[in-house]
Short mmCIF file of N, CA and C in Angstrom, two decimals:
data_model
loop_
_atom_site.label_atom_id
_atom_site.label_comp_id
_atom_site.label_asym_id
_atom_site.label_seq_id
_atom_site.Cartn_x
_atom_site.Cartn_y
_atom_site.Cartn_z
N UNK M 1 -19.85 3.42 -9.64
CA UNK M 1 -18.95 2.31 -9.39
C UNK M 1 -19.31 1.13 -10.28
N UNK M 2 -18.35 0.26 -10.49
CA UNK M 2 -18.56 -0.89 -11.36
C UNK M 2 -19.38 -1.96 -10.66
N UNK M 3 -20.23 -2.63 -11.43
CA UNK M 3 -21.00 -3.75 -10.89
C UNK M 3 -20.05 -4.88 -10.54
N UNK M 4 -20.41 -5.69 -9.54
CA UNK M 4 -19.53 -6.81 -9.14
C UNK M 4 -19.17 -7.73 -10.30
N UNK M 5 -20.13 -7.96 -11.21
CA UNK M 5 -19.84 -8.84 -12.35
C UNK M 5 -18.76 -8.25 -13.25
N UNK M 6 -18.84 -6.93 -13.46
CA UNK M 6 -17.83 -6.26 -14.29
C UNK M 6 -16.46 -6.30 -13.61
N UNK M 7 -16.45 -6.09 -12.30
CA UNK M 7 -15.19 -6.14 -11.55
C UNK M 7 -14.55 -7.51 -11.69
N UNK M 8 -15.37 -8.56 -11.59
CA UNK M 8 -14.85 -9.92 -11.72
C UNK M 8 -14.26 -10.15 -13.10
N UNK M 9 -14.92 -9.62 -14.14
CA UNK M 9 -14.42 -9.79 -15.51
C UNK M 9 -13.09 -9.08 -15.70
N UNK M 10 -13.00 -7.85 -15.19
CA UNK M 10 -11.76 -7.09 -15.33
C UNK M 10 -10.63 -7.74 -14.54
N UNK M 11 -10.96 -8.25 -13.35
CA UNK M 11 -9.96 -8.93 -12.53
C UNK M 11 -9.47 -10.19 -13.23
N UNK M 12 -10.41 -10.95 -13.81
CA UNK M 12 -10.05 -12.18 -14.52
C UNK M 12 -9.15 -11.87 -15.71
N UNK M 13 -9.47 -10.80 -16.45
CA UNK M 13 -8.64 -10.42 -17.60
C UNK M 13 -7.23 -10.06 -17.16
N UNK M 14 -7.13 -9.27 -16.11
CA UNK M 14 -5.81 -8.90 -15.57
C UNK M 14 -5.04 -10.14 -15.15
N UNK M 15 -5.70 -11.03 -14.41
CA UNK M 15 -5.02 -12.23 -13.90
C UNK M 15 -4.55 -13.15 -15.03
N UNK M 16 -5.36 -13.25 -16.09
CA UNK M 16 -4.98 -14.09 -17.22
C UNK M 16 -3.76 -13.54 -17.94
N UNK M 17 -3.72 -12.22 -18.13
CA UNK M 17 -2.57 -11.61 -18.79
C UNK M 17 -1.33 -11.71 -17.92
N UNK M 18 -1.52 -11.48 -16.63
CA UNK M 18 -0.39 -11.61 -15.70
C UNK M 18 0.17 -13.04 -15.73
N UNK M 19 -0.73 -14.02 -15.76
CA UNK M 19 -0.32 -15.42 -15.81
C UNK M 19 0.45 -15.72 -17.10
N UNK M 20 0.05 -15.08 -18.20
CA UNK M 20 0.76 -15.27 -19.47
C UNK M 20 2.21 -14.79 -19.37
N UNK M 21 2.40 -13.63 -18.74
CA UNK M 21 3.76 -13.14 -18.53
C UNK M 21 4.57 -14.13 -17.70
N UNK M 22 3.99 -14.55 -16.58
CA UNK M 22 4.70 -15.44 -15.65
C UNK M 22 5.05 -16.76 -16.33
N UNK M 23 4.08 -17.36 -17.02
CA UNK M 23 4.32 -18.66 -17.66
C UNK M 23 5.39 -18.58 -18.74
N UNK M 24 5.36 -17.50 -19.52
CA UNK M 24 6.36 -17.36 -20.59
C UNK M 24 7.76 -17.17 -20.00
N UNK M 25 7.86 -16.40 -18.92
CA UNK M 25 9.17 -16.18 -18.29
C UNK M 25 9.68 -17.43 -17.60
N UNK M 26 8.77 -18.23 -17.06
CA UNK M 26 9.18 -19.47 -16.39
C UNK M 26 9.67 -20.52 -17.38
N UNK M 27 9.46 -20.28 -18.67
CA UNK M 27 9.95 -21.23 -19.67
C UNK M 27 11.48 -21.21 -19.74
N UNK M 28 12.07 -20.19 -19.17
CA UNK M 28 13.54 -20.12 -19.11
C UNK M 28 13.97 -20.48 -17.68
N UNK M 29 14.51 -21.67 -17.47
CA UNK M 29 14.76 -22.18 -16.11
C UNK M 29 15.65 -21.30 -15.25
N UNK M 30 16.59 -20.58 -15.86
CA UNK M 30 17.51 -19.78 -15.06
C UNK M 30 16.88 -18.50 -14.51
N UNK M 31 15.66 -18.18 -14.96
CA UNK M 31 14.95 -17.03 -14.41
C UNK M 31 14.12 -17.47 -13.21
N UNK M 32 14.22 -16.74 -12.14
CA UNK M 32 13.41 -17.00 -10.95
C UNK M 32 12.27 -15.99 -10.95
N UNK M 33 11.05 -16.46 -11.16
CA UNK M 33 9.88 -15.58 -11.24
C UNK M 33 9.05 -15.76 -9.98
N UNK M 34 8.77 -14.66 -9.31
CA UNK M 34 7.98 -14.69 -8.08
C UNK M 34 6.68 -13.95 -8.31
N UNK M 35 5.56 -14.56 -7.95
CA UNK M 35 4.24 -13.96 -8.14
C UNK M 35 3.85 -13.17 -6.90
N UNK M 36 3.36 -11.94 -7.11
CA UNK M 36 2.91 -11.05 -6.04
C UNK M 36 3.87 -11.03 -4.85
N UNK M 37 5.10 -10.60 -5.09
CA UNK M 37 6.06 -10.55 -3.99
C UNK M 37 5.66 -9.53 -2.95
N UNK M 38 5.94 -9.84 -1.69
CA UNK M 38 5.72 -8.88 -0.61
C UNK M 38 6.80 -7.82 -0.72
N UNK M 39 6.41 -6.56 -0.80
CA UNK M 39 7.36 -5.49 -1.02
C UNK M 39 7.95 -4.95 0.27
N UNK M 40 7.55 -5.50 1.41
CA UNK M 40 8.14 -5.09 2.68
C UNK M 40 9.48 -5.80 2.88
N UNK M 41 10.44 -5.06 3.39
CA UNK M 41 11.74 -5.61 3.76
C UNK M 41 12.47 -6.27 2.60
N UNK M 42 12.33 -5.67 1.40
CA UNK M 42 13.08 -6.18 0.26
C UNK M 42 14.53 -5.73 0.37
N UNK M 43 15.46 -6.64 0.19
CA UNK M 43 16.88 -6.28 0.18
C UNK M 43 17.25 -5.76 -1.20
N UNK M 44 16.71 -4.60 -1.50
CA UNK M 44 16.92 -4.02 -2.82
C UNK M 44 17.28 -2.55 -2.69
N UNK M 45 18.00 -2.21 -1.62
CA UNK M 45 18.29 -0.81 -1.33
C UNK M 45 19.10 -0.16 -2.42
N UNK M 46 19.00 1.14 -2.47
CA UNK M 46 19.68 1.89 -3.52
C UNK M 46 20.93 2.55 -2.94
N UNK M 47 21.76 1.74 -2.28
CA UNK M 47 22.85 2.32 -1.53
C UNK M 47 24.20 1.66 -1.81
N UNK M 48 24.36 1.19 -3.03
CA UNK M 48 25.63 0.56 -3.34
C UNK M 48 26.02 0.84 -4.77
N UNK M 49 27.23 0.52 -5.16
CA UNK M 49 27.66 0.75 -6.55
C UNK M 49 26.95 -0.20 -7.49
N UNK M 50 26.59 0.30 -8.64
CA UNK M 50 25.91 -0.55 -9.60
C UNK M 50 26.92 -1.41 -10.34
N UNK M 51 26.45 -2.57 -10.76
CA UNK M 51 27.29 -3.47 -11.53
C UNK M 51 27.26 -3.03 -12.98
N UNK M 52 28.37 -2.51 -13.46
CA UNK M 52 28.40 -2.00 -14.83
C UNK M 52 29.12 -2.95 -15.77
N UNK M 53 29.48 -4.13 -15.28
CA UNK M 53 30.17 -5.09 -16.13
C UNK M 53 29.22 -5.64 -17.18
N UNK M 54 29.77 -5.93 -18.34
CA UNK M 54 28.96 -6.53 -19.38
C UNK M 54 28.63 -7.96 -19.02
N UNK M 55 27.38 -8.38 -19.21
CA UNK M 55 27.03 -9.77 -18.90
C UNK M 55 27.74 -10.74 -19.82
N UNK M 56 28.02 -11.92 -19.31
CA UNK M 56 28.71 -12.95 -20.08
C UNK M 56 27.72 -13.71 -20.93
N UNK M 57 27.94 -13.80 -22.24
CA UNK M 57 27.01 -14.56 -23.09
C UNK M 57 26.96 -16.02 -22.68
N UNK M 58 25.79 -16.61 -22.81
CA UNK M 58 25.64 -18.03 -22.51
C UNK M 58 25.48 -18.79 -23.81
N UNK M 59 25.66 -20.12 -23.80
CA UNK M 59 25.61 -20.90 -25.04
C UNK M 59 24.29 -20.79 -25.79
N UNK M 60 23.18 -20.50 -25.08
CA UNK M 60 21.89 -20.46 -25.77
C UNK M 60 21.62 -19.13 -26.46
N UNK M 61 22.62 -18.24 -26.44
CA UNK M 61 22.46 -16.97 -27.13
C UNK M 61 21.98 -15.86 -26.24
N UNK M 62 21.51 -16.19 -25.03
CA UNK M 62 21.10 -15.16 -24.09
C UNK M 62 22.31 -14.74 -23.28
N UNK M 63 22.24 -13.56 -22.67
CA UNK M 63 23.27 -13.18 -21.73
C UNK M 63 22.86 -13.69 -20.36
N UNK M 64 23.82 -13.81 -19.48
CA UNK M 64 23.52 -14.34 -18.15
C UNK M 64 22.58 -13.46 -17.37
N UNK M 65 22.63 -12.15 -17.63
CA UNK M 65 21.75 -11.26 -16.88
C UNK M 65 20.63 -10.72 -17.74
N UNK M 66 20.69 -10.88 -19.04
CA UNK M 66 19.66 -10.33 -19.90
C UNK M 66 19.86 -8.82 -20.05
N UNK M 67 19.12 -8.20 -20.95
CA UNK M 67 19.31 -6.79 -21.21
C UNK M 67 18.75 -5.89 -20.11
N UNK M 68 17.68 -6.36 -19.44
CA UNK M 68 17.07 -5.52 -18.42
C UNK M 68 17.85 -5.53 -17.12
N UNK M 69 18.48 -6.65 -16.83
CA UNK M 69 18.96 -6.89 -15.49
C UNK M 69 20.41 -6.47 -15.34
N UNK M 70 20.64 -5.19 -15.11
CA UNK M 70 22.00 -4.69 -14.97
C UNK M 70 22.25 -4.11 -13.58
N UNK M 71 21.23 -4.07 -12.73
CA UNK M 71 21.38 -3.52 -11.39
C UNK M 71 21.32 -4.64 -10.38
N UNK M 72 22.40 -4.84 -9.61
CA UNK M 72 22.42 -5.95 -8.66
C UNK M 72 21.55 -5.69 -7.45
N UNK M 73 21.10 -6.77 -6.78
CA UNK M 73 20.46 -6.63 -5.49
C UNK M 73 21.54 -6.17 -4.52
N UNK M 74 21.28 -5.11 -3.79
CA UNK M 74 22.29 -4.56 -2.91
C UNK M 74 21.75 -4.53 -1.48
N UNK M 75 22.66 -4.33 -0.52
CA UNK M 75 22.25 -4.31 0.87
C UNK M 75 21.36 -3.10 1.13
N UNK M 76 20.53 -3.20 2.15
CA UNK M 76 19.59 -2.14 2.47
C UNK M 76 18.19 -2.68 2.45
N UNK M 77 17.22 -1.85 2.78
CA UNK M 77 15.84 -2.32 2.86
C UNK M 77 14.92 -1.34 2.17
N UNK M 78 14.02 -1.87 1.36
CA UNK M 78 12.93 -1.08 0.81
C UNK M 78 11.66 -1.53 1.49
N UNK M 79 10.91 -0.60 2.02
CA UNK M 79 9.70 -0.94 2.76
C UNK M 79 8.49 -0.74 1.87
N UNK M 80 7.66 -1.75 1.74
CA UNK M 80 6.43 -1.62 0.99
C UNK M 80 5.48 -0.66 1.67
N UNK M 81 4.66 0.02 0.90
CA UNK M 81 3.73 1.00 1.44
C UNK M 81 2.31 0.49 1.32
N UNK M 82 1.57 0.56 2.44
CA UNK M 82 0.15 0.17 2.45
C UNK M 82 -0.08 -1.23 1.91
N UNK M 83 0.88 -2.12 2.15
CA UNK M 83 0.70 -3.50 1.72
C UNK M 83 0.74 -3.69 0.22
N UNK M 84 1.36 -2.77 -0.52
CA UNK M 84 1.43 -2.89 -1.98
C UNK M 84 2.18 -4.14 -2.39
N UNK M 85 1.72 -4.75 -3.46
CA UNK M 85 2.43 -5.88 -4.06
C UNK M 85 2.51 -5.65 -5.56
N UNK M 86 3.66 -5.95 -6.13
CA UNK M 86 3.76 -5.96 -7.59
C UNK M 86 3.15 -7.27 -8.08
N UNK M 87 2.83 -7.34 -9.36
CA UNK M 87 2.26 -8.59 -9.90
C UNK M 87 3.29 -9.70 -9.94
N UNK M 88 4.52 -9.37 -10.34
CA UNK M 88 5.57 -10.39 -10.34
C UNK M 88 6.94 -9.73 -10.35
N UNK M 89 7.92 -10.50 -9.90
CA UNK M 89 9.32 -10.08 -10.01
C UNK M 89 10.07 -11.10 -10.83
N UNK M 90 11.14 -10.65 -11.45
CA UNK M 90 12.02 -11.55 -12.19
C UNK M 90 13.43 -11.40 -11.61
N UNK M 91 14.00 -12.51 -11.18
CA UNK M 91 15.36 -12.51 -10.64
C UNK M 91 16.22 -13.38 -11.55
N UNK M 92 17.34 -12.79 -11.98
CA UNK M 92 18.28 -13.52 -12.83
C UNK M 92 19.67 -13.25 -12.27
N UNK M 93 20.22 -14.23 -11.58
CA UNK M 93 21.49 -14.00 -10.91
C UNK M 93 21.30 -13.06 -9.74
N UNK M 94 22.00 -11.91 -9.76
CA UNK M 94 21.89 -10.94 -8.67
C UNK M 94 20.94 -9.80 -9.02
N UNK M 95 20.24 -9.90 -10.12
CA UNK M 95 19.41 -8.80 -10.61
C UNK M 95 17.94 -9.07 -10.40
N UNK M 96 17.22 -8.04 -9.96
CA UNK M 96 15.80 -8.23 -9.62
C UNK M 96 15.00 -7.01 -10.07
N UNK M 97 13.92 -7.27 -10.83
CA UNK M 97 13.03 -6.20 -11.25
C UNK M 97 11.58 -6.57 -10.93
N UNK M 98 10.78 -5.52 -10.74
CA UNK M 98 9.38 -5.68 -10.34
C UNK M 98 8.48 -5.20 -11.49
N UNK M 99 7.37 -5.91 -11.70
CA UNK M 99 6.44 -5.56 -12.77
C UNK M 99 5.01 -5.57 -12.23
N UNK M 100 4.22 -4.61 -12.71
CA UNK M 100 2.81 -4.57 -12.34
C UNK M 100 2.00 -4.29 -13.59
N UNK M 101 1.00 -5.13 -13.83
CA UNK M 101 0.20 -5.08 -15.05
C UNK M 101 -1.08 -4.29 -14.81
N UNK M 102 -1.43 -3.43 -15.75
CA UNK M 102 -2.72 -2.73 -15.70
C UNK M 102 -3.29 -2.64 -17.11
N UNK M 103 -4.56 -3.01 -17.23
CA UNK M 103 -5.28 -2.88 -18.50
C UNK M 103 -6.17 -1.65 -18.39
N UNK M 104 -6.00 -0.71 -19.31
CA UNK M 104 -6.69 0.57 -19.24
C UNK M 104 -7.75 0.65 -20.33
N UNK M 105 -8.97 0.97 -19.92
CA UNK M 105 -10.06 1.18 -20.88
C UNK M 105 -10.06 2.64 -21.30
N UNK M 106 -9.97 2.89 -22.59
CA UNK M 106 -10.03 4.26 -23.11
C UNK M 106 -11.45 4.46 -23.61
N UNK M 107 -12.27 5.13 -22.79
CA UNK M 107 -13.70 5.22 -23.09
C UNK M 107 -14.04 6.43 -23.94
N UNK M 108 -15.32 6.58 -24.24
CA UNK M 108 -15.77 7.66 -25.11
C UNK M 108 -15.50 9.03 -24.50
N UNK M 109 -15.54 9.13 -23.17
CA UNK M 109 -15.32 10.41 -22.51
C UNK M 109 -13.92 10.95 -22.78
N UNK M 110 -12.99 10.04 -23.04
CA UNK M 110 -11.62 10.47 -23.33
C UNK M 110 -11.32 10.38 -24.82
N UNK M 111 -12.37 10.31 -25.64
CA UNK M 111 -12.20 10.11 -27.07
C UNK M 111 -11.49 11.26 -27.77
N UNK M 112 -11.60 12.47 -27.20
CA UNK M 112 -10.94 13.61 -27.82
C UNK M 112 -9.48 13.74 -27.40
N UNK M 113 -9.06 12.88 -26.49
CA UNK M 113 -7.68 12.90 -26.01
C UNK M 113 -6.90 11.82 -26.74
N UNK M 114 -5.65 12.12 -27.03
CA UNK M 114 -4.78 11.11 -27.61
C UNK M 114 -4.74 9.89 -26.68
N UNK M 115 -5.07 8.70 -27.19
CA UNK M 115 -5.06 7.51 -26.33
C UNK M 115 -3.74 7.31 -25.59
N UNK M 116 -2.64 7.70 -26.23
CA UNK M 116 -1.34 7.55 -25.57
C UNK M 116 -1.23 8.44 -24.34
N UNK M 117 -1.97 9.58 -24.34
CA UNK M 117 -1.97 10.44 -23.17
C UNK M 117 -2.63 9.74 -21.99
N UNK M 118 -3.72 9.04 -22.26
CA UNK M 118 -4.40 8.27 -21.21
C UNK M 118 -3.48 7.20 -20.64
N UNK M 119 -2.76 6.52 -21.52
CA UNK M 119 -1.84 5.47 -21.07
C UNK M 119 -0.66 6.06 -20.31
N UNK M 120 -0.18 7.22 -20.76
CA UNK M 120 0.93 7.88 -20.07
C UNK M 120 0.51 8.31 -18.67
N UNK M 121 -0.71 8.84 -18.55
CA UNK M 121 -1.23 9.22 -17.22
C UNK M 121 -1.27 8.00 -16.30
N UNK M 122 -1.70 6.87 -16.86
CA UNK M 122 -1.80 5.65 -16.06
C UNK M 122 -0.43 5.19 -15.59
N UNK M 123 0.55 5.26 -16.47
CA UNK M 123 1.89 4.80 -16.09
C UNK M 123 2.53 5.74 -15.08
N UNK M 124 2.26 7.05 -15.20
CA UNK M 124 2.79 8.00 -14.23
C UNK M 124 2.17 7.79 -12.86
N UNK M 125 0.87 7.53 -12.83
CA UNK M 125 0.20 7.23 -11.56
C UNK M 125 0.77 5.98 -10.92
N UNK M 126 1.01 4.97 -11.74
CA UNK M 126 1.57 3.71 -11.23
C UNK M 126 2.98 3.93 -10.68
N UNK M 127 3.76 4.74 -11.37
CA UNK M 127 5.13 4.99 -10.91
C UNK M 127 5.15 5.76 -9.58
N UNK M 128 4.20 6.71 -9.45
CA UNK M 128 4.13 7.44 -8.17
C UNK M 128 3.77 6.49 -7.04
N UNK M 129 2.87 5.57 -7.33
CA UNK M 129 2.41 4.62 -6.32
C UNK M 129 3.54 3.71 -5.85
N UNK M 130 4.41 3.34 -6.79
CA UNK M 130 5.50 2.41 -6.48
C UNK M 130 6.86 3.10 -6.53
N UNK M 131 6.89 4.40 -6.24
CA UNK M 131 8.15 5.14 -6.40
C UNK M 131 9.25 4.63 -5.47
N UNK M 132 8.87 3.97 -4.37
CA UNK M 132 9.88 3.44 -3.46
C UNK M 132 10.68 2.30 -4.08
N UNK M 133 10.23 1.80 -5.25
CA UNK M 133 10.96 0.73 -5.94
C UNK M 133 11.84 1.25 -7.08
N UNK M 134 11.79 2.56 -7.35
CA UNK M 134 12.63 3.10 -8.42
C UNK M 134 14.09 2.79 -8.14
N UNK M 135 14.87 2.47 -9.16
CA UNK M 135 14.53 2.34 -10.59
C UNK M 135 14.27 0.90 -11.00
N UNK M 136 13.84 0.08 -10.05
CA UNK M 136 13.69 -1.36 -10.31
C UNK M 136 12.28 -1.75 -10.72
N UNK M 137 11.39 -0.75 -10.83
CA UNK M 137 9.98 -1.03 -11.09
C UNK M 137 9.61 -0.68 -12.53
N UNK M 138 8.88 -1.60 -13.19
CA UNK M 138 8.42 -1.37 -14.56
C UNK M 138 6.92 -1.63 -14.65
N UNK M 139 6.10 -0.59 -14.81
CA UNK M 139 4.67 -0.81 -15.04
C UNK M 139 4.45 -1.38 -16.45
N UNK M 140 3.49 -2.27 -16.57
CA UNK M 140 3.07 -2.80 -17.87
C UNK M 140 1.66 -2.27 -18.12
N UNK M 141 1.55 -1.21 -18.91
CA UNK M 141 0.27 -0.53 -19.14
C UNK M 141 -0.18 -0.81 -20.57
N UNK M 142 -1.33 -1.47 -20.71
CA UNK M 142 -1.86 -1.86 -22.02
C UNK M 142 -3.31 -1.42 -22.09
N UNK M 143 -3.72 -0.85 -23.22
CA UNK M 143 -5.14 -0.51 -23.38
C UNK M 143 -5.94 -1.77 -23.65
N UNK M 144 -7.25 -1.68 -23.40
CA UNK M 144 -8.13 -2.83 -23.66
C UNK M 144 -8.09 -3.23 -25.13
N UNK M 145 -7.71 -2.29 -26.00
CA UNK M 145 -7.61 -2.59 -27.42
C UNK M 145 -6.25 -3.11 -27.85
N UNK M 146 -5.30 -3.19 -26.89
CA UNK M 146 -3.99 -3.74 -27.20
C UNK M 146 -2.89 -2.72 -27.43
N UNK M 147 -3.21 -1.43 -27.28
CA UNK M 147 -2.19 -0.39 -27.45
C UNK M 147 -1.31 -0.33 -26.21
N UNK M 148 0.00 -0.18 -26.41
CA UNK M 148 0.94 -0.10 -25.29
C UNK M 148 1.53 1.30 -25.17
N UNK M 149 1.67 1.75 -23.94
CA UNK M 149 2.40 2.98 -23.65
C UNK M 149 3.86 2.76 -24.04
N UNK M 150 4.56 3.82 -24.45
CA UNK M 150 5.89 3.66 -25.06
C UNK M 150 6.91 3.02 -24.13
N UNK M 151 6.89 3.38 -22.84
CA UNK M 151 7.82 2.74 -21.91
C UNK M 151 7.46 1.27 -21.69
N UNK M 152 6.16 0.98 -21.74
CA UNK M 152 5.72 -0.41 -21.64
C UNK M 152 6.22 -1.20 -22.85
N UNK M 153 6.14 -0.60 -24.03
CA UNK M 153 6.63 -1.26 -25.24
C UNK M 153 8.10 -1.63 -25.10
N UNK M 154 8.88 -0.71 -24.56
CA UNK M 154 10.31 -0.97 -24.39
C UNK M 154 10.54 -2.09 -23.37
N UNK M 155 9.83 -2.02 -22.23
CA UNK M 155 9.98 -3.06 -21.20
C UNK M 155 9.51 -4.42 -21.73
N UNK M 156 8.43 -4.40 -22.51
CA UNK M 156 7.88 -5.63 -23.08
C UNK M 156 8.89 -6.29 -24.03
N UNK M 157 9.51 -5.48 -24.88
CA UNK M 157 10.50 -6.01 -25.82
C UNK M 157 11.70 -6.58 -25.07
N UNK M 158 12.10 -5.93 -23.99
CA UNK M 158 13.22 -6.43 -23.21
C UNK M 158 12.87 -7.75 -22.53
N UNK M 159 11.64 -7.86 -22.03
CA UNK M 159 11.20 -9.14 -21.45
C UNK M 159 11.23 -10.25 -22.50
N UNK M 160 10.78 -9.92 -23.72
CA UNK M 160 10.78 -10.92 -24.77
C UNK M 160 12.19 -11.40 -25.12
N UNK M 161 13.17 -10.51 -24.96
CA UNK M 161 14.56 -10.90 -25.24
C UNK M 161 15.09 -11.90 -24.23
N UNK M 162 14.44 -11.97 -23.07
CA UNK M 162 14.89 -12.91 -22.03
C UNK M 162 14.40 -14.33 -22.28
N UNK M 163 13.45 -14.48 -23.20
CA UNK M 163 12.88 -15.81 -23.46
C UNK M 163 13.11 -16.16 -24.92
N UNK M 164 12.88 -17.42 -25.27
CA UNK M 164 13.13 -17.82 -26.65
C UNK M 164 12.01 -17.34 -27.57
N UNK M 165 12.24 -17.31 -28.88
CA UNK M 165 11.25 -16.78 -29.82
C UNK M 165 9.89 -17.47 -29.75
N UNK M 166 9.87 -18.77 -29.49
CA UNK M 166 8.59 -19.49 -29.40
C UNK M 166 7.78 -18.97 -28.22
N UNK M 167 8.43 -18.82 -27.06
CA UNK M 167 7.74 -18.31 -25.88
C UNK M 167 7.31 -16.86 -26.08
N UNK M 168 8.14 -16.07 -26.77
CA UNK M 168 7.79 -14.68 -27.04
C UNK M 168 6.56 -14.59 -27.94
N UNK M 169 6.51 -15.45 -28.96
CA UNK M 169 5.34 -15.48 -29.85
C UNK M 169 4.10 -15.94 -29.09
N UNK M 170 4.27 -16.93 -28.22
CA UNK M 170 3.14 -17.41 -27.42
C UNK M 170 2.60 -16.29 -26.53
N UNK M 171 3.50 -15.49 -25.94
CA UNK M 171 3.08 -14.38 -25.09
C UNK M 171 2.28 -13.36 -25.88
N UNK M 172 2.78 -12.99 -27.06
CA UNK M 172 2.05 -12.07 -27.95
C UNK M 172 0.64 -12.59 -28.23
N UNK M 173 0.57 -13.84 -28.66
CA UNK M 173 -0.71 -14.43 -29.05
C UNK M 173 -1.66 -14.54 -27.86
N UNK M 174 -1.13 -14.95 -26.73
CA UNK M 174 -1.95 -15.12 -25.54
C UNK M 174 -2.59 -13.80 -25.11
N UNK M 175 -1.79 -12.74 -25.04
CA UNK M 175 -2.32 -11.43 -24.63
C UNK M 175 -3.35 -10.94 -25.63
N UNK M 176 -3.07 -11.09 -26.92
CA UNK M 176 -4.01 -10.65 -27.96
C UNK M 176 -5.35 -11.38 -27.84
N UNK M 177 -5.31 -12.69 -27.63
CA UNK M 177 -6.54 -13.47 -27.52
C UNK M 177 -7.33 -13.12 -26.27
N UNK M 178 -6.64 -12.88 -25.16
CA UNK M 178 -7.33 -12.50 -23.92
C UNK M 178 -8.05 -11.17 -24.10
N UNK M 179 -7.37 -10.20 -24.70
CA UNK M 179 -7.99 -8.89 -24.92
C UNK M 179 -9.14 -8.98 -25.92
N UNK M 180 -8.96 -9.77 -26.98
CA UNK M 180 -10.02 -9.94 -27.98
C UNK M 180 -11.24 -10.59 -27.35
N UNK M 181 -11.03 -11.64 -26.56
CA UNK M 181 -12.14 -12.32 -25.91
C UNK M 181 -12.88 -11.38 -24.96
N UNK M 182 -12.13 -10.53 -24.25
CA UNK M 182 -12.73 -9.58 -23.33
C UNK M 182 -13.58 -8.55 -24.07
N UNK M 183 -13.07 -8.04 -25.20
CA UNK M 183 -13.82 -7.05 -25.98
C UNK M 183 -15.08 -7.68 -26.58
N UNK M 184 -14.95 -8.91 -27.05
CA UNK M 184 -16.10 -9.61 -27.63
C UNK M 184 -17.18 -9.83 -26.58
N UNK M 185 -16.78 -10.25 -25.39
CA UNK M 185 -17.73 -10.47 -24.30
C UNK M 185 -18.42 -9.17 -23.91
N UNK M 186 -17.65 -8.08 -23.84
CA UNK M 186 -18.22 -6.78 -23.48
C UNK M 186 -19.22 -6.31 -24.53
N UNK M 187 -18.87 -6.48 -25.81
CA UNK M 187 -19.78 -6.07 -26.88
C UNK M 187 -21.07 -6.88 -26.85
N UNK M 188 -20.95 -8.18 -26.60
CA UNK M 188 -22.13 -9.04 -26.52
C UNK M 188 -23.02 -8.63 -25.35
N UNK M 189 -22.41 -8.25 -24.23
CA UNK M 189 -23.18 -7.83 -23.05
C UNK M 189 -23.96 -6.56 -23.33
N UNK M 190 -23.33 -5.63 -24.07
CA UNK M 190 -24.01 -4.37 -24.41
C UNK M 190 -25.22 -4.65 -25.29
N UNK M 191 -25.04 -5.51 -26.28
CA UNK M 191 -26.16 -5.85 -27.18
C UNK M 191 -27.27 -6.54 -26.41
N UNK M 192 -26.91 -7.45 -25.53
CA UNK M 192 -27.90 -8.21 -24.77
C UNK M 192 -28.69 -7.32 -23.82
N UNK M 193 -28.03 -6.28 -23.28
CA UNK M 193 -28.68 -5.42 -22.29
C UNK M 193 -29.50 -4.30 -22.91
N UNK M 194 -29.42 -4.14 -24.24
CA UNK M 194 -30.20 -3.09 -24.89
C UNK M 194 -31.69 -3.43 -24.84
N UNK M 195 -32.52 -2.44 -24.54
CA UNK M 195 -33.97 -2.71 -24.54
C UNK M 195 -34.47 -3.01 -25.94
N UNK M 196 -35.35 -3.98 -26.04
CA UNK M 196 -35.89 -4.34 -27.35
C UNK M 196 -37.04 -3.40 -27.69
N UNK M 197 -37.09 -3.02 -28.98
CA UNK M 197 -38.15 -2.11 -29.41
C UNK M 197 -39.24 -2.87 -30.14
#
């Protein structure tokens, strides 16, 4: 098991990246971003006709619903399981999606495996865990080195389309710096803990 200090570092890294997503999305006032929503009794049932109308363009160049948000909140109830919470939700008009961030370490033991396979396994596990939110749930799976699983890449690009280019660039830079700082700290810890000869 991980030492408490390591757990705190990994938790801090996750929280910082999650905060970067939330802050960048909140830069667009018409988006309602909720942190760690309670997944019990969500009025997001899958029991109504989907809204297939094209979103109306707005003066700022964005669409009113954005590219991701094409499924309306519908009547019905989704019950959270075992107190699960997503990291954040984004609501734009009648559309609501859930996101959960995970940073995956690809260690030496998995060195002979394609790193994308490790990330795909992680995203599949996350989807099984949150399957009661399908198709409204999007895992954000990123390796500690900054590699993204292909579905994460698509979801990430769609999120960036919901915000202006400055905020999108800030999100890129923020995530990169957080991961770089984490890798640098980990490397320094390894060197420091090595026995001196």
